[in-house]
Short mmCIF file of C-alpha atoms and ligand atoms in Angstrom, two decimals:
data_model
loop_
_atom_site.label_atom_id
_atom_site.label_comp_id
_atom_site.label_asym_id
_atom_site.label_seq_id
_atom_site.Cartn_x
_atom_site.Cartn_y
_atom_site.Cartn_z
CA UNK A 1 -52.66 -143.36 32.04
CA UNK A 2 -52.65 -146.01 34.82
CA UNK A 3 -49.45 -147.43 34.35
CA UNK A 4 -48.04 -147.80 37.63
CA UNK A 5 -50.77 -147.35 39.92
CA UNK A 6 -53.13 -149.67 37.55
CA UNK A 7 -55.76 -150.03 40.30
CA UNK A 8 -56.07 -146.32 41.50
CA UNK A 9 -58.28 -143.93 39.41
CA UNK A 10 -57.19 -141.00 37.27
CA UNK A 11 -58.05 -138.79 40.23
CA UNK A 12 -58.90 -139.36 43.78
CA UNK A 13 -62.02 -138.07 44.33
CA UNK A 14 -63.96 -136.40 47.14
CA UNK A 15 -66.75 -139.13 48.58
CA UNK A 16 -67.33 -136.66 52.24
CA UNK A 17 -67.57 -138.03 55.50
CA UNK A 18 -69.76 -140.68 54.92
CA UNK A 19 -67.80 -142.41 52.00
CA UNK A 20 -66.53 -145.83 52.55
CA UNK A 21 -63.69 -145.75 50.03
CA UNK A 22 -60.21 -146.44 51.32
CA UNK A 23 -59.51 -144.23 47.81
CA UNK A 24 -61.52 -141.14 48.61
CA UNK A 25 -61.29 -138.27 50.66
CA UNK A 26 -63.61 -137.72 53.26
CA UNK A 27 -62.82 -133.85 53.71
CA UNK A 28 -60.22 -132.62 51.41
CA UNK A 29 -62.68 -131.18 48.85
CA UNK A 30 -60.00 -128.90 46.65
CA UNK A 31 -62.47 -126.56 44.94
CA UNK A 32 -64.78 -126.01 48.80
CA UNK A 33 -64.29 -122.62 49.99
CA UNK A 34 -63.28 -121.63 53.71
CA UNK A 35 -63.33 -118.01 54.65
CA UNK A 36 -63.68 -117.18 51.38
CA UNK A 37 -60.74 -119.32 49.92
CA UNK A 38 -60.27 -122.90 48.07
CA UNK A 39 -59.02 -125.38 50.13
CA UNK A 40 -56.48 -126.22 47.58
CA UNK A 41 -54.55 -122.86 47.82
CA UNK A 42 -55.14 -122.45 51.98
CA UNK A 43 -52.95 -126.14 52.19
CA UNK A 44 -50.95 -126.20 49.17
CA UNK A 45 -49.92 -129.84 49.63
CA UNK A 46 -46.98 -131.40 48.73
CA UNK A 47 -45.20 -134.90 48.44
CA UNK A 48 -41.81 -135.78 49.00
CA UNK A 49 -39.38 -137.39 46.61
CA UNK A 50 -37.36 -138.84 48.95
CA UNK A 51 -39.77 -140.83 51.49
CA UNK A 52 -42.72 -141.62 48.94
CA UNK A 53 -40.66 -142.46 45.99
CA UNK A 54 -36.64 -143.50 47.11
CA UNK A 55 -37.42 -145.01 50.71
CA UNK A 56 -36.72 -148.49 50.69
CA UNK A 57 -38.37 -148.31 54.41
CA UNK A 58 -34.94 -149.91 56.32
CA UNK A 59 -34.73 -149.45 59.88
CA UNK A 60 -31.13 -149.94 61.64
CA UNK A 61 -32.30 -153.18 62.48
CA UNK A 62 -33.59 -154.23 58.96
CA UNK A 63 -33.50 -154.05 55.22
CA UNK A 64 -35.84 -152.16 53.21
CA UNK A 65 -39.05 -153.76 52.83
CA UNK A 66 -40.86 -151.54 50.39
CA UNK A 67 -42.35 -153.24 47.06
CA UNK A 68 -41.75 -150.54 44.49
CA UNK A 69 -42.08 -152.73 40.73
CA UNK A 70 -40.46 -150.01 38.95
CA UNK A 71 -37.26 -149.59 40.60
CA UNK A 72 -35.19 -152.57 39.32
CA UNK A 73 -32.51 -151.55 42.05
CA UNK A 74 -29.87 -150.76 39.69
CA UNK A 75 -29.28 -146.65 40.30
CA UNK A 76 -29.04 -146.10 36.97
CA UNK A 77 -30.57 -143.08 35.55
CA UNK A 78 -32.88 -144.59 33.29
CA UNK A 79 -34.15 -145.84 36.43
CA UNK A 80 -34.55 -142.49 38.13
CA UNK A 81 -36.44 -141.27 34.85
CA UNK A 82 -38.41 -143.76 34.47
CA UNK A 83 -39.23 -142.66 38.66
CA UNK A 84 -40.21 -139.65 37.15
CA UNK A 85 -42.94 -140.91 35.59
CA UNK A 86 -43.94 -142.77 38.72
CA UNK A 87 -43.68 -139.68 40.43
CA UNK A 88 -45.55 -137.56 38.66
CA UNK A 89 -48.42 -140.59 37.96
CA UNK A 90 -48.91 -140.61 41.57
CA UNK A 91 -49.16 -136.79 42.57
CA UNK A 92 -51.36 -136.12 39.65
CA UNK A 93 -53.83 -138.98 40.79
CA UNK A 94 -53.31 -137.88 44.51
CA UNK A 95 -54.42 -134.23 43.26
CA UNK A 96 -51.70 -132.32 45.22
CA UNK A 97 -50.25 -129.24 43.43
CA UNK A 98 -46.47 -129.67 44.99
CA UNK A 99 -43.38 -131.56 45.06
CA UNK A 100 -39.95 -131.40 46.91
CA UNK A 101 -37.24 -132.97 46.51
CA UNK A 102 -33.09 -133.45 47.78
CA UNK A 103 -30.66 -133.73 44.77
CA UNK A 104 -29.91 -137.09 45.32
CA UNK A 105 -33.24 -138.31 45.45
CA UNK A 106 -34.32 -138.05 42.14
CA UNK A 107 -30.85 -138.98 40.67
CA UNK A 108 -28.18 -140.91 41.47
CA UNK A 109 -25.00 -139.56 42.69
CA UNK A 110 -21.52 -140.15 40.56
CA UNK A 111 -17.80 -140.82 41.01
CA UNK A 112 -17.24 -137.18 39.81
CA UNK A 113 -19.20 -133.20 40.79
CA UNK A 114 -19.06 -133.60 36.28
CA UNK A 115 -20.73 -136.76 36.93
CA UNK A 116 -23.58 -136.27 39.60
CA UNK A 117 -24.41 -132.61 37.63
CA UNK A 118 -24.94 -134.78 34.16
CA UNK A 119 -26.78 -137.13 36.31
CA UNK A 120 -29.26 -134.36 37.81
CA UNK A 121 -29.52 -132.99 34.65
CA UNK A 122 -30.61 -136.01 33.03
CA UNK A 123 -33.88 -136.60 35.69
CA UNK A 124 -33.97 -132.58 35.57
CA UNK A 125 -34.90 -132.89 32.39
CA UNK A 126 -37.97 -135.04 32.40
CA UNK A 127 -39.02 -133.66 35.72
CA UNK A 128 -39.69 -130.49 33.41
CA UNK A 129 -41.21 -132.13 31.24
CA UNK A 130 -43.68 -133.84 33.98
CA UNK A 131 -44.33 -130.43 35.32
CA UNK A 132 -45.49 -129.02 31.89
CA UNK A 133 -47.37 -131.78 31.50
CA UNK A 134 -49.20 -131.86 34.62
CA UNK A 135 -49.55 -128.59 36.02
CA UNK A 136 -47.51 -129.86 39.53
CA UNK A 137 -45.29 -127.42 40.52
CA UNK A 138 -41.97 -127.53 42.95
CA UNK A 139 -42.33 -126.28 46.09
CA UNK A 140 -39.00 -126.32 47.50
CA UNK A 141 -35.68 -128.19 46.29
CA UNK A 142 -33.00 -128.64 48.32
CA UNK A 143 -29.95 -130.43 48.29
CA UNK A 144 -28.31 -133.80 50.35
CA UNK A 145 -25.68 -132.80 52.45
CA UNK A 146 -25.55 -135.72 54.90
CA UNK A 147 -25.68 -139.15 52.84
CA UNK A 148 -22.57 -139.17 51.41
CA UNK A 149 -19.40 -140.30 53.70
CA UNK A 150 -17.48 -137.11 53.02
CA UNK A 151 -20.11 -135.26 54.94
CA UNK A 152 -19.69 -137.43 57.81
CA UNK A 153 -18.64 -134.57 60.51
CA UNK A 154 -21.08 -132.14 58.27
CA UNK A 155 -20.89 -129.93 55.35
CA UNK A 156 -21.12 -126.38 55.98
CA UNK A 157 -19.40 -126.93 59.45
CA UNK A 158 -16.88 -129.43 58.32
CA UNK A 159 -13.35 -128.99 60.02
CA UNK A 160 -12.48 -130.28 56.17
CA UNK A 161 -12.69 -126.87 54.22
CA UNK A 162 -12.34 -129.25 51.32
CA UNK A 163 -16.00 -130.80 52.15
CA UNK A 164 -16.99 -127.31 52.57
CA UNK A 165 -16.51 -126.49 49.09
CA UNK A 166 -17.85 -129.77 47.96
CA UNK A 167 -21.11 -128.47 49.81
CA UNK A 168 -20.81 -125.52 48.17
CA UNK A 169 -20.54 -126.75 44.62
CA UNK A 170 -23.45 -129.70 45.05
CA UNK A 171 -25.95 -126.39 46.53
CA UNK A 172 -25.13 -124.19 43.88
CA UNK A 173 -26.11 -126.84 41.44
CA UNK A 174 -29.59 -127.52 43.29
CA UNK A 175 -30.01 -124.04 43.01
CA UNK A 176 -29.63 -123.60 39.41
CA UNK A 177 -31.73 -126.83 39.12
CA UNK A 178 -34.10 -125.67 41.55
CA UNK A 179 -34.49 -122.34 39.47
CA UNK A 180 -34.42 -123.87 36.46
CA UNK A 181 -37.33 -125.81 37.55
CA UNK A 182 -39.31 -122.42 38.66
CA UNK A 183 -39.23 -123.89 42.33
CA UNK A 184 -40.44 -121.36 44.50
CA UNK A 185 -38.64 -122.14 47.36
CA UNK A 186 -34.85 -123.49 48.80
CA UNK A 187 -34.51 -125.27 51.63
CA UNK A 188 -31.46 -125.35 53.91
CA UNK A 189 -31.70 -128.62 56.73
CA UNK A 190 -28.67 -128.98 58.57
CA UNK A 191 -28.29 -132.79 58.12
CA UNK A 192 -25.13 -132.91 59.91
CA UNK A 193 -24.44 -129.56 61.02
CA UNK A 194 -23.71 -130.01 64.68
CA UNK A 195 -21.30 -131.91 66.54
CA UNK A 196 -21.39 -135.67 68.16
CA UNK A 197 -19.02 -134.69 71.38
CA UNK A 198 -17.87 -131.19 72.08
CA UNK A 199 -14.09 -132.42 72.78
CA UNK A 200 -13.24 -132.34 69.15
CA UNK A 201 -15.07 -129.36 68.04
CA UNK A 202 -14.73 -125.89 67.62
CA UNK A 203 -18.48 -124.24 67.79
CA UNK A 204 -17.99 -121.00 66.99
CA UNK A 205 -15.85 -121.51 64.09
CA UNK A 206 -18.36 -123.64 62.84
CA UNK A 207 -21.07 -121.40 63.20
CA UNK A 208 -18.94 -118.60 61.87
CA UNK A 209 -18.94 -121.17 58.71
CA UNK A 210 -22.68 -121.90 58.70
CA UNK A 211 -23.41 -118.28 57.96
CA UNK A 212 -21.00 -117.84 55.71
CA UNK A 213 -22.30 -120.59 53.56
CA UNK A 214 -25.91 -119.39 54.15
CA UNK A 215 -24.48 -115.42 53.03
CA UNK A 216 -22.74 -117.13 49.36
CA UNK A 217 -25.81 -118.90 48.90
CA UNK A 218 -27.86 -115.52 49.34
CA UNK A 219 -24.94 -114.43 46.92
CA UNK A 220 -25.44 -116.48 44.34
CA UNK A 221 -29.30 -116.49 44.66
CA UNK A 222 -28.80 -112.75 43.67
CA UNK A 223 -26.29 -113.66 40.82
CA UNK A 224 -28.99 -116.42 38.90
CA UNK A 225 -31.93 -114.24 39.57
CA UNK A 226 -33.81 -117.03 41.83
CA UNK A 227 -36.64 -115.33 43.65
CA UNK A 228 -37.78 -118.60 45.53
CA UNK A 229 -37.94 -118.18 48.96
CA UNK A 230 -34.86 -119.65 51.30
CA UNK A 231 -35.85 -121.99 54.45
CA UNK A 232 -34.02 -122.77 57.39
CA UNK A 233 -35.28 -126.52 58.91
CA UNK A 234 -34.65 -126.23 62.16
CA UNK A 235 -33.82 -129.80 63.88
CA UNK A 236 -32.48 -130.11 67.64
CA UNK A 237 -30.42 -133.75 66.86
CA UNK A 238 -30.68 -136.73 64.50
CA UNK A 239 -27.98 -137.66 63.22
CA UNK A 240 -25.71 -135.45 65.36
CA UNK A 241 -25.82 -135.15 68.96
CA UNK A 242 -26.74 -131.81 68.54
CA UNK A 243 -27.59 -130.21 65.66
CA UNK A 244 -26.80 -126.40 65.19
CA UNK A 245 -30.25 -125.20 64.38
CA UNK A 246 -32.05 -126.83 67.00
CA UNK A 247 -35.19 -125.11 67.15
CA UNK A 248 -37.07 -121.92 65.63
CA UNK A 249 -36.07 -119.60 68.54
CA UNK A 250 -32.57 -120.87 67.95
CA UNK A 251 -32.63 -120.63 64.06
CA UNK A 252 -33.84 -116.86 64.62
CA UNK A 253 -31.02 -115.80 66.68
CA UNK A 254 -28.63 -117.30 64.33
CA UNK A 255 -30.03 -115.53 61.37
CA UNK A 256 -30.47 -112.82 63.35
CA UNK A 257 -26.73 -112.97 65.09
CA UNK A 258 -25.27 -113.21 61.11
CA UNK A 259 -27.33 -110.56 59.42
CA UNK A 260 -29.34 -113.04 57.52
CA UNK A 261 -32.62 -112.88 59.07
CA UNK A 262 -33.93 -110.49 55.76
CA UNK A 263 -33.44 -113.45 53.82
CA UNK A 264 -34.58 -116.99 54.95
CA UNK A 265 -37.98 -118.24 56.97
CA UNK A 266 -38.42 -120.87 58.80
CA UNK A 267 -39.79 -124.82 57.57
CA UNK A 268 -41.06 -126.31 60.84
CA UNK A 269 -41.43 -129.60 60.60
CA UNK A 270 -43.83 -131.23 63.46
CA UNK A 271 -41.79 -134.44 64.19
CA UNK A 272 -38.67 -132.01 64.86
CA UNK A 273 -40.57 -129.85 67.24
CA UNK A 274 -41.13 -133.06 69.34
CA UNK A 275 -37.57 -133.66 69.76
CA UNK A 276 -36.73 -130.44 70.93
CA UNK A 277 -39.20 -130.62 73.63
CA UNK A 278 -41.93 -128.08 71.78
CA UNK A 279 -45.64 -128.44 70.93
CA UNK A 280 -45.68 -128.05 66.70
CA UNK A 281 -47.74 -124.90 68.16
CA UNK A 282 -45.12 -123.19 69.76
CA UNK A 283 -42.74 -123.50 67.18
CA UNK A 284 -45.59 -122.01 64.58
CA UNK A 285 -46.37 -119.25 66.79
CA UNK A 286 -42.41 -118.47 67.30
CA UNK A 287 -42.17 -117.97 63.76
CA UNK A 288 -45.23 -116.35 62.98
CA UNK A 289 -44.88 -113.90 65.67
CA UNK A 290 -41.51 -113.00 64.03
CA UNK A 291 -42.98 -112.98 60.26
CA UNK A 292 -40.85 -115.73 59.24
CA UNK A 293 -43.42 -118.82 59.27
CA UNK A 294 -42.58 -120.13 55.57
CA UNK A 295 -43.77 -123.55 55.44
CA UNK A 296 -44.63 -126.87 57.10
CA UNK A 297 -42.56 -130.20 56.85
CA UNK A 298 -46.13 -132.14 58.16
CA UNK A 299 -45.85 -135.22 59.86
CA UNK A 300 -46.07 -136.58 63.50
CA UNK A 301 -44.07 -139.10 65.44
CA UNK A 302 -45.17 -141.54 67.97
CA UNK A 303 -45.48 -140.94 71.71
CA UNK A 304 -43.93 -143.75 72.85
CA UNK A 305 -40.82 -143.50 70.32
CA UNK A 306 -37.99 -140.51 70.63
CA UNK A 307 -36.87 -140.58 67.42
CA UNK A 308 -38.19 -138.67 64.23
CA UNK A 309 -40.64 -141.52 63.03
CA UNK A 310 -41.83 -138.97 60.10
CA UNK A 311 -45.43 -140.39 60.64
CA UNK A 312 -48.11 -139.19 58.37
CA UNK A 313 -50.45 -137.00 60.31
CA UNK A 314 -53.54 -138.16 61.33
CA UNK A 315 -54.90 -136.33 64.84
CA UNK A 316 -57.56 -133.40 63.87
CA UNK A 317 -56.49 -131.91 67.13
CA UNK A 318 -52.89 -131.41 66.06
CA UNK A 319 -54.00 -130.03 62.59
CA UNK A 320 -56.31 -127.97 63.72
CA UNK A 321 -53.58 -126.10 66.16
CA UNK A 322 -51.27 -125.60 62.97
CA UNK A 323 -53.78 -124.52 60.87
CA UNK A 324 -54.70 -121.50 63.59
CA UNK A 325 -51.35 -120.63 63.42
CA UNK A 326 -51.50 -120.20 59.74
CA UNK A 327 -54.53 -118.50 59.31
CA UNK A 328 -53.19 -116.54 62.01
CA UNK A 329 -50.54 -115.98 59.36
CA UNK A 330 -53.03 -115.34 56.63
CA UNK A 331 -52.05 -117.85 55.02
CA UNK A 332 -49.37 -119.92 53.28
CA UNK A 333 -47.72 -117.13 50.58
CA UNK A 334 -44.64 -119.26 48.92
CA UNK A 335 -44.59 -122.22 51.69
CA UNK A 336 -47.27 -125.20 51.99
CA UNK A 337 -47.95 -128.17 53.99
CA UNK A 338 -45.75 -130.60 52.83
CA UNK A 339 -45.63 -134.40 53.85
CA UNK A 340 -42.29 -135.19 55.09
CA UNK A 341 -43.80 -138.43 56.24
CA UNK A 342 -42.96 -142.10 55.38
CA UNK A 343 -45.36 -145.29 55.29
CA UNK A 344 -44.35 -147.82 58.67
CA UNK A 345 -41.89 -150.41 57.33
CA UNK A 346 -45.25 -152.81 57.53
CA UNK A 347 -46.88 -150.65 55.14
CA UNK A 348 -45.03 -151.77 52.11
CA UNK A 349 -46.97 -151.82 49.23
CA UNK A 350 -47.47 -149.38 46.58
CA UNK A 351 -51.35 -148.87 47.41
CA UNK A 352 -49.83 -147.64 50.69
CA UNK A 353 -48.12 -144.44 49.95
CA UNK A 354 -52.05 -143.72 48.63
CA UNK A 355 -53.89 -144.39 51.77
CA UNK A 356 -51.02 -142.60 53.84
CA UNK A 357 -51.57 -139.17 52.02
CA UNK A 358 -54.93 -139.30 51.56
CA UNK A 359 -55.14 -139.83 55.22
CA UNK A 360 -52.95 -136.66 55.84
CA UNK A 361 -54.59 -134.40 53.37
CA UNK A 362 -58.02 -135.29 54.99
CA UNK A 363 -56.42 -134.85 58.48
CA UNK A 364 -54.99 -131.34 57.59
CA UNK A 365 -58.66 -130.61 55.44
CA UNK A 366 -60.32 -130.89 59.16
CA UNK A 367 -58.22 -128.94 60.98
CA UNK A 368 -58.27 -126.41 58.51
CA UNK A 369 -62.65 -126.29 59.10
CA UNK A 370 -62.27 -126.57 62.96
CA UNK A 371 -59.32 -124.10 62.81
CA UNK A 372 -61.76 -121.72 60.74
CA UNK A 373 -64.44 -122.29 62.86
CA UNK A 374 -62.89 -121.28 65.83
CA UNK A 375 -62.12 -118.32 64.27
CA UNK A 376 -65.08 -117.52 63.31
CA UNK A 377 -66.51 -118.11 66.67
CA UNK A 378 -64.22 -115.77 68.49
CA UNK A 379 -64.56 -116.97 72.04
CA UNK A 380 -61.23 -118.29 72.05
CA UNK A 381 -59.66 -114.99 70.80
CA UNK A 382 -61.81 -112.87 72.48
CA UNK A 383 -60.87 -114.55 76.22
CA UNK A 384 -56.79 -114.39 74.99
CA UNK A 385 -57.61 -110.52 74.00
CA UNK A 386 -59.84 -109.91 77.75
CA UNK A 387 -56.65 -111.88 79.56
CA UNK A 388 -54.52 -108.99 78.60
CA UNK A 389 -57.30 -105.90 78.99
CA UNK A 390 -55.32 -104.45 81.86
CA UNK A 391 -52.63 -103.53 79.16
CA UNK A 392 -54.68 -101.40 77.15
CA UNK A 393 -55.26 -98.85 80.16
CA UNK A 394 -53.59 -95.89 80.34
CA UNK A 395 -50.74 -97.24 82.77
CA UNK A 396 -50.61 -100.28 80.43
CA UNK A 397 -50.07 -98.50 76.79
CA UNK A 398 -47.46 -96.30 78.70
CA UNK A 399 -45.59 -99.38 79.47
CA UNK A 400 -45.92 -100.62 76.29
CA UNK A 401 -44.85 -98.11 74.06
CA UNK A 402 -41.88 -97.47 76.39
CA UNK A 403 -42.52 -94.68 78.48
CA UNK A 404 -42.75 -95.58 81.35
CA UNK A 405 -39.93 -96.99 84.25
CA UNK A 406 -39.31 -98.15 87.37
CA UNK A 407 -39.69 -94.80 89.07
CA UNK A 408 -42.87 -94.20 87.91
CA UNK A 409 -44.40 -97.82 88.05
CA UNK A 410 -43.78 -98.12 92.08
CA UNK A 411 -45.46 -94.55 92.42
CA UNK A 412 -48.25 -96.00 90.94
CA UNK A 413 -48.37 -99.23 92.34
CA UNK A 414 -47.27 -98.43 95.91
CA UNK A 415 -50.47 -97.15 97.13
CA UNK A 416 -52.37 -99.79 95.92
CA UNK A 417 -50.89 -101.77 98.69
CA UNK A 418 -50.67 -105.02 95.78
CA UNK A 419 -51.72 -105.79 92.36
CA UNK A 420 -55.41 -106.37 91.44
CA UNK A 421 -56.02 -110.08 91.49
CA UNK A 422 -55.86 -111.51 88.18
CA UNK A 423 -58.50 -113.80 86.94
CA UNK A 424 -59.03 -117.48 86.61
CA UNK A 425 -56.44 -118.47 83.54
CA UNK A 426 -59.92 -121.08 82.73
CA UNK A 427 -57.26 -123.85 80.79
CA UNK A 428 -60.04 -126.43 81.16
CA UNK A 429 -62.77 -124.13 80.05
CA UNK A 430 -60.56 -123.56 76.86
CA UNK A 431 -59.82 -126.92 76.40
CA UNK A 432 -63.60 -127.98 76.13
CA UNK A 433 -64.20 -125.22 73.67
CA UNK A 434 -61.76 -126.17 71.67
CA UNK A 435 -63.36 -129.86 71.83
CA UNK A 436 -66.55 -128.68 70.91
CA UNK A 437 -64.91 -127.85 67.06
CA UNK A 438 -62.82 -131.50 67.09
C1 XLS B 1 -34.93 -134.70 58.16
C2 XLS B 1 -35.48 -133.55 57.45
C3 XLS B 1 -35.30 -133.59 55.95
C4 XLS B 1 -35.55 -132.23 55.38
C5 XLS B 1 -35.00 -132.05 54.00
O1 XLS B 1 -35.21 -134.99 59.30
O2 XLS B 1 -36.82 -133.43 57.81
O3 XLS B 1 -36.13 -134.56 55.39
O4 XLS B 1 -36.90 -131.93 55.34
O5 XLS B 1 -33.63 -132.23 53.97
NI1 NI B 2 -38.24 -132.17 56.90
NI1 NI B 3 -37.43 -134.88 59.75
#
């Protein structure tokens, strides 16, 4: 079955730590068990349409370099079946049990709504088929609300309420597609749902927008019967100045603010964290601390570049940290750890978009061990859980379960004369520990 990837074998296999081979995994071992669980269903990894199989890898100062044999660059959608196939050659080789994908990505759009729906349907079609076939399953659809120049000053926060309901129709149809293909997720990224300059916009009426389009979407969900879970992207600019749902904190209180926190969790994507100034950390332990950590856009940018370089991951360090978070969790239910992540513009042949995942899935395999091992270890929990110990006296639960007040608390400080000291915070004593697992 190698037809496109002729000099890749039917499966990538595991070689360990010691293997040589560019082509095998040196700790992404699907079938191994940590903490009692394969490794395949604690990462549920996924590829992405749109990067590995429709990036032509242009840069605003360049063309696209990327050699891709089967796309004879016409957009035609024998083309973007025949991408299928590509597709589904590569994941199933690759060994990951996911896909994603925007509407527009796996077919092209038309002149018409009629047009771009027979389109979808068309690649729809085979991508079933592909999915039978091979046992891959979607892990979240969504659809392209930011390519097209009628979304130019955004969709679902367009001052055009024209564009709006454009939006409207294209999402419905991903939906329905989505469901049709037993996707168990939706994801909503605000591609260009924000403003460039303030002067010409009106926020809250755009915001007042946003959740309406977010509650007709949780409408119609209800109306087809699609039981996928909904995702919010959160993203604090690129393309727009700045982008409504800028972070998870953010993303929370605007679910929260429109009554539509019961229905959507968060996909944090690590790249995006970075440009709003977090650690990928915080922003898992935001959403996981308010029970709406859904899934993981995985990547990484690059230090010295501020823009969203969608780098495939490669630092244990960082892995490790997300996969705490999510065994913190207990683990991924609907979500996964999906590569949002595009090969450099250098990296243009097909044999690329190989090493690039198998890279990330082996980076994300050892930071799930070292994650579990610290775990299992318990010093690092254990010193977080003695840091707080003063809480669970008497005086402490009081305070906690909201009791107490300011009356009472200066009776029982005041003759104390001050606080108790409180002890060394030990940053650099954690940081080794965590060292000893990298
Ligand atoms: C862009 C986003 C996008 C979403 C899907 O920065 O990461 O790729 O994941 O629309
Ligand atoms: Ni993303
Ligand atoms: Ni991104």
């Amino acid at each position: 079955m190698s037809a496109y990837f002729p000099n890749v074998p039917d499966k990538i296999a595991y070689g360990g730590p010691k293997s040589k081979n560019p082509l095998e995994f040196k700790h992404y071992n699907a079938d191994e068990l940590v903490g009692g669980k394969t490794m395949r269903d604690h990462l549920r990894f996924s590829v992405v349409y749109w990067h590995t199989f429709s990036n032509p890898l242009a840069d605003p100062f360049g063309m696209g370099t990327a050699i891709r044999p089967w796309d004879d660059h016409s957009g035609s959608v024998e083309n973007a079946v025949k991408k299928v196939d590509v597709a589904f050659e590569f994941i199933s080789k690759l060994g990951a049990p996911f896909y994603a994908f925007h509407d527009r990505d796996v077919a092209p759009e038309g002149k018409t709504i009629k047009e771009s729906n027979a389109n979808f349907d068309a690649v729809a079609k085979r991508l079933k088929e592909q999915q039978q076939k091979t046992g891959i399953k979607l892990l979240w659809g969504t659809a392209n609300l930011f390519s097209n120049p009628r979304y130019a000053h955004g969709a679902a926060t367009s001052p055009n309420m024209e564009v709006f309901a454009h939006a409207a129709a294209q999402v419905k149809k991903a939906m329905e597609v989505t469901h049709d293909l037993g996707g168990l997720g939706y994801t909503f990224w605000g591609g260009r749902e924000g403003y460039m300059t303030i002067l010409n916009t009106n926020m809250k009426r755009e915001l007042d927008h946003l959740a309406r389009f977010l509650h007709m979407a949780v409408d119609f969900k209800k109306q087809i019967g699609f039981h996928g879970q909904f995702y919010i992207e959160p993203k604090p600019m690129e393309p727009t100045k700045h982008q409504y749902d800028s972070d998870a904190e953010s993303c929370l209180n605007f679910l929260r603010t429109y009554g539509l926190l019961d229905h959507f969790k968060l996909n944090l994507e690590t790249n995006h964290a970075t440009l709003a100034g977090h650690e990928m950390q915080h922003e898992l332990r935001v959403a996981v601390d308010n029970g709406a950590l859904g899934s993981i856009d995985a990547n990484t940018g690059d230090p010295l570049l501020g823009w969203d370089t969608d780098q495939f991951p490669t630092s244990f360090y960082l892995t490790a940290q997300c996969m705490l978070e999510v065994l913190e969790m207990g683990g991924f239910t609907t979500g996964g750890v999906n590569f949002d992540a595009k090969v450099r513009r250098e990296s243009y042949d097909p044999i690329d978009l190989f090493y690039a995942h198998i890279g990330g899935m082996d980076a994300f395999a050892r930071g799930l061990k070292i994650a579990h091992a610290i775990r299992e270890d318990g010093r690092l929990g254990d010193f977080v859980k003695a840091r707080y110990a003063s809480w669970d006296s008497e005086m402490g639960k009081k305070i906690e379960a909201g009791k107490s007040s300011f009356t009472e608390l200066e009776a029982f400080i005041t003759p104390k004369g001050d606080a108790a000291a409180s002890p060394s915070g030990r940053q650099e004593m954690l940081e080794n520990l965590f060292n000893e697992f990298i």
